[in-house]
Amino acid sequence: MPRLSKLIEKLEDYLEPKIGPWYERHKKKLPLYAALVLVGWYFYGMLLNSIRLGTAATFHKAGDEVVESIWVFNPFRNWFVLFTPFGLGATAVIALLICLFTGTGYKWFSGYKATRDSRGFDILPDGTHGSSSFLTKKEMGEFLEVGTVTEVKGMMLGKYKRRDKDPDKYALYAAHRMVPGDNNNLLCIGAPGSGKSRGFIIPFLMGCAQRGESVFVTDPKAELFEKLSPYFREKGHYVKAVNFLDMAHSDGWNCLYGLDKEPQLAQTVANTIIQNTSGARESDDFWSRAELNLLMALIHYVVNLKDAHGNLLPIEKRGLGDVYQLLAHQSIQDINRTLAQLPPDHPAKGHHGLFLKAKENLWGSIAIGLGNRLAIFLL
């Protein structure tokens, strides 16, 4: 059997978000409200007693007690008359009449409900004058997460309060519901200074940190990095920054890492480098294709470099910077001899063979062009 204390606790949890905001807004005026309620209750009870006694005086029968006055001033009789059968019935009739005369009853029973917009006009359900309105809590719940700050897990989009003056502790938050397989892209548009970072980007990144998600951020001014990198580190993330303006103070990523185990990805890396260092009409000409073959041969050679004991060199010595060093400090003839000595099954052999198809007097120009493309990796 459920304990009474547990039931009371559930009732408190249910009523707190409904009554709590009103209490916080009006707690300073509660003594005044209590006095006004008692006075109003007193006069309403006097009205009920006058109706009851006036009816009895008008329709009394012989032998009935004579009504000397329809006015009752005893506060207890006026307060408690509301809970008599007459008081409950009269109150129900008065409430019904108020509903009918104000149109509230028609809205309740017909379902035709005009929504009062906070901007000062009514929104009709038939859309006669347009149907645009702010989402209600129920409508938001159909495709968003709506709950307290500890309940929602997705990207927070905003705060929902029934009234603007309600305390934030009673506010609910709307969050993007991350559904696997759905389009979870978000678009935020706003003029400079409109609060995109403060109101959207920063909460989004903080949510990612709390959920343990990896994040790539394009941050040209480094403002987000300065504000949020300590928070991400606190949540157990590795935080890195790529600074193309000052490479000496930039973290790096070796894009050749793992290519010794997945050699097929070398094609993707080489194509990306060539396409992003070519002009609009250069990405598919003879020079670009020739440089691509030489680049792929050198990538396969570098990522498979081994020491005297047959072990792969540390990954720090197998990067694009090492490819550039080969081109910068060795002649094309030395490079060709080195690649020619590789075993027949080495992944660099095929691409080197295609490079050698070009005329010998063009090899140097191809190597110089490729070196220019890779100059950024000198550091």
Short mmCIF file of N, CA, C and O in Angstrom, two decimals, residues 326-337:
data_model
loop_
_atom_site.label_atom_id
_atom_site.label_comp_id
_atom_site.label_asym_id
_atom_site.label_seq_id
_atom_site.Cartn_x
_atom_site.Cartn_y
_atom_site.Cartn_z
N LEU A 326 61.72 15.61 -48.65
CA LEU A 326 62.27 14.80 -49.74
C LEU A 326 62.38 15.62 -51.02
O LEU A 326 63.41 15.60 -51.71
N LEU A 327 61.30 16.32 -51.34
CA LEU A 327 61.30 17.12 -52.57
C LEU A 327 62.29 18.27 -52.49
O LEU A 327 62.90 18.66 -53.49
N ALA A 328 62.44 18.85 -51.29
CA ALA A 328 63.28 20.05 -51.15
C ALA A 328 64.77 19.72 -51.10
O ALA A 328 65.60 20.52 -51.55
N HIS A 329 65.14 18.55 -50.56
CA HIS A 329 66.55 18.28 -50.31
C HIS A 329 67.13 17.16 -51.17
O HIS A 329 68.34 16.88 -51.06
N GLN A 330 66.31 16.51 -51.96
CA GLN A 330 66.82 15.48 -52.86
C GLN A 330 66.45 15.82 -54.30
O GLN A 330 65.39 16.38 -54.55
N SER A 331 67.35 15.46 -55.18
CA SER A 331 67.06 15.67 -56.60
C SER A 331 66.02 14.66 -57.05
O SER A 331 65.81 13.62 -56.41
N ILE A 332 65.40 14.94 -58.18
CA ILE A 332 64.39 14.02 -58.68
C ILE A 332 65.00 12.68 -59.06
O ILE A 332 64.36 11.62 -58.94
N GLN A 333 66.28 12.72 -59.50
CA GLN A 333 66.95 11.46 -59.83
C GLN A 333 67.16 10.62 -58.57
O GLN A 333 66.97 9.39 -58.59
N ASP A 334 67.55 11.25 -57.44
CA ASP A 334 67.72 10.50 -56.19
C ASP A 334 66.39 9.92 -55.72
O ASP A 334 66.32 8.79 -55.23
N ILE A 335 65.32 10.70 -55.87
CA ILE A 335 64.00 10.20 -55.48
C ILE A 335 63.60 9.01 -56.33
O ILE A 335 63.10 8.00 -55.82
N ASN A 336 63.87 9.10 -57.62
CA ASN A 336 63.52 7.98 -58.51
C ASN A 336 64.30 6.73 -58.14
O ASN A 336 63.77 5.61 -58.15
N ARG A 337 65.59 6.90 -57.82
CA ARG A 337 66.40 5.73 -57.45
C ARG A 337 65.88 5.11 -56.16
O ARG A 337 65.82 3.88 -56.02
#
